[in-house]
Coordinates of C-alpha atoms in Angstrom, one line a residue:
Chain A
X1 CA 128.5 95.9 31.2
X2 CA 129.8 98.1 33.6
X3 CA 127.8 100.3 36.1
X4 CA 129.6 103.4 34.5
X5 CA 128.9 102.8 31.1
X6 CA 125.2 101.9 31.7
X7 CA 125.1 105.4 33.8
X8 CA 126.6 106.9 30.4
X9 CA 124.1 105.7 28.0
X10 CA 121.4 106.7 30.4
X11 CA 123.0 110.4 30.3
X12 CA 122.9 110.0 26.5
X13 CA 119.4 109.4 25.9
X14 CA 118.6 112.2 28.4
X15 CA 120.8 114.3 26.5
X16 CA 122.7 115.3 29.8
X17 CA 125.9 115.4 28.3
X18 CA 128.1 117.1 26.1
X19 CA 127.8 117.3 22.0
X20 CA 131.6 115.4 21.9
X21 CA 130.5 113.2 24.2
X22 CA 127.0 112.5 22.4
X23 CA 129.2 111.8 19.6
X24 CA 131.5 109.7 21.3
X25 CA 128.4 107.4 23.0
X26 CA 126.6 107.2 19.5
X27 CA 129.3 105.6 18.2
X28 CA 129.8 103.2 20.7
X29 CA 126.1 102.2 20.5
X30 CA 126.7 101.4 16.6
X31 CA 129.4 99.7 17.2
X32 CA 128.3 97.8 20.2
X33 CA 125.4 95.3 20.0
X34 CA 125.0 95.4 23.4
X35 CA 125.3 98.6 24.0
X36 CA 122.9 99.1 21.3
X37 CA 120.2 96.8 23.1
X38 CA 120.6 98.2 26.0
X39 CA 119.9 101.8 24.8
X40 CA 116.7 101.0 22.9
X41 CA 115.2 99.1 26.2
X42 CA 116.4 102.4 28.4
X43 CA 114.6 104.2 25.2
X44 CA 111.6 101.9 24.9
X45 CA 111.2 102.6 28.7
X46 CA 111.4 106.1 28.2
X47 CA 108.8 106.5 25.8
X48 CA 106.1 104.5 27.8
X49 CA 107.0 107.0 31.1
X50 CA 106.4 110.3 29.0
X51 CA 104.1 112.9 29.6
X52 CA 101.8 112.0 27.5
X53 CA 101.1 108.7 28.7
X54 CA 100.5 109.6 32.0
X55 CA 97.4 110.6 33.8
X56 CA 96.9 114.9 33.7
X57 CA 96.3 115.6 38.0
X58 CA 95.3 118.6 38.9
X59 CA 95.9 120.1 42.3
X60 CA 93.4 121.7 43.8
X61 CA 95.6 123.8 44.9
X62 CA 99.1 126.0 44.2
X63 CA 101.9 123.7 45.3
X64 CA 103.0 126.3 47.7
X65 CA 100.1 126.8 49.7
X66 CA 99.6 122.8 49.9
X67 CA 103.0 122.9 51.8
X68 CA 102.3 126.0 54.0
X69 CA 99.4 124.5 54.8
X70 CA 101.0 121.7 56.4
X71 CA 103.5 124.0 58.0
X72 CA 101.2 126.1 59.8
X73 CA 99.6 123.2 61.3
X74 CA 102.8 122.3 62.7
X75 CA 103.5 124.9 64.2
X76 CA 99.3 125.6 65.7
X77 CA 100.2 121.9 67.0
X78 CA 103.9 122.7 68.6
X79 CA 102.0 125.9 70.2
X80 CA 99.3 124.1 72.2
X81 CA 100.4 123.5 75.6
X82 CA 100.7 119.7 76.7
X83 CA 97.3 118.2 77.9
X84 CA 98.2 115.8 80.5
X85 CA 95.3 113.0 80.1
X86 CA 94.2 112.5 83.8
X87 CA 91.1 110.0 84.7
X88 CA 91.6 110.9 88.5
X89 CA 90.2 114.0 89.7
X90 CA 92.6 116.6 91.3
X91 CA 92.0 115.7 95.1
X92 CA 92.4 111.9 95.2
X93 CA 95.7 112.6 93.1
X94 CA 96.7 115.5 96.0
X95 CA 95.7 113.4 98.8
X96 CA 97.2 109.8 96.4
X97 CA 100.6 110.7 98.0
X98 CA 99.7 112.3 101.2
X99 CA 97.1 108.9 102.1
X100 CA 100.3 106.4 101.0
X101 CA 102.7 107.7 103.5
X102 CA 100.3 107.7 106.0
X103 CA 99.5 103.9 105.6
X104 CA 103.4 103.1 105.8
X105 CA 103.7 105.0 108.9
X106 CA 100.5 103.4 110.9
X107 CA 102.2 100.2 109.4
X108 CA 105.6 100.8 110.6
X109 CA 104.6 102.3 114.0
X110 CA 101.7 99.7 114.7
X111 CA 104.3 96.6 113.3
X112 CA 107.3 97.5 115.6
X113 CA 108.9 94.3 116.3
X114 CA 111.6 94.9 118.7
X115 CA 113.4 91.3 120.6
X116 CA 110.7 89.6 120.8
X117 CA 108.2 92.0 121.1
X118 CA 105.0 93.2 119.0
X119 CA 102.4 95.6 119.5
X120 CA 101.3 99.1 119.3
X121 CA 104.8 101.4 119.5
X122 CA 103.8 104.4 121.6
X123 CA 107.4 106.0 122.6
X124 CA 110.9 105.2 123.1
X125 CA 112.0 106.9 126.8
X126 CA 115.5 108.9 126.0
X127 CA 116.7 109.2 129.3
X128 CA 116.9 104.9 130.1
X129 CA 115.9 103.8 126.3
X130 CA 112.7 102.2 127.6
X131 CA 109.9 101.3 124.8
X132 CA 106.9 101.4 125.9
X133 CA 104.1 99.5 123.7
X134 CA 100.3 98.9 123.6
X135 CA 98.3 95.9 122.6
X136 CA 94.5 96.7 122.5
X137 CA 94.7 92.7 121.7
X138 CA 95.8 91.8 125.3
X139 CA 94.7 95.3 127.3
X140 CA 98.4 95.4 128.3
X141 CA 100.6 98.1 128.3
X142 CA 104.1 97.4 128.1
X143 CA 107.2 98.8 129.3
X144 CA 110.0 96.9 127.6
X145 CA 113.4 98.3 129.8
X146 CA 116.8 97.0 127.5
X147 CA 119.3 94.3 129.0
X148 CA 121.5 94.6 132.2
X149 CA 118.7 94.0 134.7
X150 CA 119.4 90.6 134.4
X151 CA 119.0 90.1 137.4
X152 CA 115.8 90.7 138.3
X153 CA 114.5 86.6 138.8
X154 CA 117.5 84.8 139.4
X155 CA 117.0 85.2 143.3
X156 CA 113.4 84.6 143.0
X157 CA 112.9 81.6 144.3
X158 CA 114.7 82.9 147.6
X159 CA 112.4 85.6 148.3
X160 CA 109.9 82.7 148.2
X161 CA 111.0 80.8 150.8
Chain B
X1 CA 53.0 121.5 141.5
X2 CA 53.8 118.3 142.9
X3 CA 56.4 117.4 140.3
X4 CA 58.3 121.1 140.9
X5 CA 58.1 120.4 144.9
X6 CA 60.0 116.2 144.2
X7 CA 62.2 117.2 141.5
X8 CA 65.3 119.1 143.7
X9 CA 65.3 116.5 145.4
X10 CA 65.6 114.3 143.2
X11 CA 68.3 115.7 141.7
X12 CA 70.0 115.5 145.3
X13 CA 69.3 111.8 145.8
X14 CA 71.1 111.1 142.1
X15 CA 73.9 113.3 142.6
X16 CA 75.0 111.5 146.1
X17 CA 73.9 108.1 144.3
X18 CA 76.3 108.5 141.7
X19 CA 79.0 110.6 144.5
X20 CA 79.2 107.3 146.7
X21 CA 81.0 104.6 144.3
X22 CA 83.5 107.6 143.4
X23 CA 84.2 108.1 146.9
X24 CA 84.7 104.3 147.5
X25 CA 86.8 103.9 144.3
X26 CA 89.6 106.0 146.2
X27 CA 90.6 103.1 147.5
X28 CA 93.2 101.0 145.1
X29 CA 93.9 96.9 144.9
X30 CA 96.4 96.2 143.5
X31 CA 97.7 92.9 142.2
X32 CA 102.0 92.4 141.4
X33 CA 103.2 89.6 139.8
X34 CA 106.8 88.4 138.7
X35 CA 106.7 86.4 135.7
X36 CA 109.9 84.3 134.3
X37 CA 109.3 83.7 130.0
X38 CA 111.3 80.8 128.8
X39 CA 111.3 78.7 125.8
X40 CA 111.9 76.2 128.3
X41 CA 109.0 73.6 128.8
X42 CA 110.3 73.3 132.5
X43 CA 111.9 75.2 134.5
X44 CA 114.9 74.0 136.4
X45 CA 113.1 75.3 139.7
X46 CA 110.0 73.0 140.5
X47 CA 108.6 75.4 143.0
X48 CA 107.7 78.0 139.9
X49 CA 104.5 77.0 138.8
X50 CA 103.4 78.2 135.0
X51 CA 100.9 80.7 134.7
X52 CA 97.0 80.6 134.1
X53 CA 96.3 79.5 130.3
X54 CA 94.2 83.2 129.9
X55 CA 97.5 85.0 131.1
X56 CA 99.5 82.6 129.0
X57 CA 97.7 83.6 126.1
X58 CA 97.8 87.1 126.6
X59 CA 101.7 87.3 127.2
X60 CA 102.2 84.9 123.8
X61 CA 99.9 87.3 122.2
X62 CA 102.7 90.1 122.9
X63 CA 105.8 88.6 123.4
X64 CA 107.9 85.6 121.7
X65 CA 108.7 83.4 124.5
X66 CA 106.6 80.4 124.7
X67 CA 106.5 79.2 128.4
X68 CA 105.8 81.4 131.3
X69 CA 106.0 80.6 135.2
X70 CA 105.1 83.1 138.6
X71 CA 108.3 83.4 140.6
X72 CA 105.7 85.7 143.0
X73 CA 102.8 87.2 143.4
X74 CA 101.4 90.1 145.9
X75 CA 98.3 91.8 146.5
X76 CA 97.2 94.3 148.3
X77 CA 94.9 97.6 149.2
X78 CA 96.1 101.2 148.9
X79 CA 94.3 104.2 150.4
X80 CA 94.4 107.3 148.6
X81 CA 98.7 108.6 148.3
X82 CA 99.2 105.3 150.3
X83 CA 102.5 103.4 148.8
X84 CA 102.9 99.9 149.0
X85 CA 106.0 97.7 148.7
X86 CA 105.8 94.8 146.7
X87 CA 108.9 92.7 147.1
X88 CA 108.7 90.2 144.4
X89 CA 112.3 88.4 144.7
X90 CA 116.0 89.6 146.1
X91 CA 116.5 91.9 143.6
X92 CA 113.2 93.3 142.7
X93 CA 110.8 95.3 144.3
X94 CA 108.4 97.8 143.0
X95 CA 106.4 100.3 144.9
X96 CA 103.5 101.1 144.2
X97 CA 101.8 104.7 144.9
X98 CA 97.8 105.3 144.6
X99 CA 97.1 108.5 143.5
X100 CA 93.6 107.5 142.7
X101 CA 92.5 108.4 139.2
X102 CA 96.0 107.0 138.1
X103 CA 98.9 105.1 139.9
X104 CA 102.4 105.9 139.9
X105 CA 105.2 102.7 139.8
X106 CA 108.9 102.2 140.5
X107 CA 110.7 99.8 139.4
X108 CA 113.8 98.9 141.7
X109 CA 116.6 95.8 140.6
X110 CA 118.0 95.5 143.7
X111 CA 118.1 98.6 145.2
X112 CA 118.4 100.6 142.3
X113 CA 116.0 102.1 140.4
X114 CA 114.5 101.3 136.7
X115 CA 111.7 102.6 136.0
X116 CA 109.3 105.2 136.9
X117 CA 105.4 105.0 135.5
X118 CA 102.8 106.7 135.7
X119 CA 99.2 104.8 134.5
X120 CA 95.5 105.7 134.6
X121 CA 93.9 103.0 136.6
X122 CA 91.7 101.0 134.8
X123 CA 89.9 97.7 135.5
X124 CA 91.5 94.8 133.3
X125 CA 94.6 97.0 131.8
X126 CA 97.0 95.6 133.1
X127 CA 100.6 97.0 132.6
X128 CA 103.9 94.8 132.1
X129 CA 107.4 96.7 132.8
X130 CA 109.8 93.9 131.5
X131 CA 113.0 92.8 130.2
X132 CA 115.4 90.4 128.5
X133 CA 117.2 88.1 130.9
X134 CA 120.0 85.5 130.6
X135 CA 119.9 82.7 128.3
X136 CA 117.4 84.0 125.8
X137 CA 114.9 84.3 128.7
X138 CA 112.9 87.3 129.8
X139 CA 111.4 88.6 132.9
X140 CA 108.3 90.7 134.0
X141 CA 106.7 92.4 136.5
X142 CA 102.5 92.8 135.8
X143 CA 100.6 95.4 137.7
X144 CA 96.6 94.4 137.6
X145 CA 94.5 96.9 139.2
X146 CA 92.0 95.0 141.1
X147 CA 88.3 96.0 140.9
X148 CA 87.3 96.9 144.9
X149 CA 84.8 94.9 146.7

């Protein structure tokens, strides 16, 4: 049977549809065993699920105020401002960023590298680029002056003579 | 009573006591040394001889080369504003200026000048002025104040 026709007999016993109609579906069901089976089930099932087999609930209160209830505790709970759920306390999370860059800077100043070169970086010389480092390690200060002195040593050994 | 009459002088006896090692400290010795780094275990000249293990350590400590020789050494006694010359090869010569509390040094490749510094003196700081030579080598030039006798 046909999706259409079962919606039809539904309609029928709900008496949702017109009197021609009724009159129509009524004899359809007599002369239709199936139809006819089908509508008493869709009957039978409709007498169980009556009002008066079902349990009487009583709300303890008006339908209305149930729901306006619930609204007005939406809107108390879109009101609030935002807590922000913190377990640090207000300094350390000031000071959090503050303490970090300082870290990466003693590491990037005390971790210069520079051809060949470690130690602590004290200051780069702008007028002849010259770096001038300290190693507490060693108790050396170090000028480091770039290429094109290259020529320092190679006469060295003359000098010695 | 007695105590009031020693005490002033006292206080003169400690004050020259502690006045007369200032007044001797005016004096600075001063040690130059040009160092060649190499990763080189030897050198093509045999006359450069590598330097003390303790110095060794120290330079490998800073710097990346792994073998390091004297070209030349120099020593020597500055009075207070005296200069000193310390010709160290051809080509470099740094002079030396005591202007007692610190020292001032200049750096000349051949007759030009590097560097200028200026350094507090201080027993066992040593300071390094030094460069990148040819083939992946390095030189440099250590200034060791020397404590006085």
């Amino acid at each position: 049977m046909k999706t259409e026709a079962i919606l039809r007999l539904q309609a029928y016993l709900d008496n949702e549809v017109s009197s021609a109609d009724a009159r129509q579906i009524a004899s359809w069901i007599a002369r239709d065993a199936e139809a006819k089976a089908l509508y008493e089930e869709l009957k039978a099932t409709k007498d169980l699920l009556n009002a008066e087999n079902e349990l009487a609930v009583t709300l303890p209160e008006s339908h209305d105020f149930y729901w306006s209830k619930i609204q007005r505790a939406i809107d108390k709970a879109e009101q609030e401002p935002v807590q922000r759920h913190s377990p640090r306390p207000w300094w350390i999370r000031l000071l959090a960023p503050v303490a970090g860059a300082a870290v990466l800077g003693v590491f990037v100043l005390t971790s210069v590298s520079f051809n060949g070169i470690t130690g602590h970086y004290k200051e780069v010389s702008e007028t002849d680029n010259s770096i001038t480092f300290y190693s507490p390690e060693q108790k050396m200060t170090v000028v480091w002056i770039p290429s094109g002195n290259e020529e320092i040593v190679a006469s060295a050994d003359e000098s010695d003579d | 009573m007695r105590r009031a009459i020693f005490l002033p002088w006292f206080c003169l006896l400690m004050f020259l006591a502690a006045a007369a090692p200032v007044r001797a400290t005016t004096e600075l010795n001063m040690s130059a040394t040009l160092i060649w780094g190499t990763d080189e275990e030897k050198p093509n000249d045999p006359k450069i001889k590598p330097v003390s293990p303790e110095v060794a350590k120290r330079l490998k400590g800073i710097f990346k080369w792994k073998y390091y020789f004297i070209v030349k050494t120099e020593s020597a006694g500055l009075a207070e504003k005296a200069v000193k010359k310390f010709v160290l090869s051809d080509k470099c010569t740094v002079e030396v200026r005591n202007d007692v509390k610190t020292y001032q040094a200049k750096l000349f490749g051949e007759t030009k000048l590097l560097k200028t510094i200026d350094q507090p003196v201080k027993v066992g700081e040593d300071t390094v002025l030094a460069g990148d030579d040819k083939n992946s080598t390095a030189w440099f030039v250590i200034l060791t104040p020397v404590a006085g006798k």
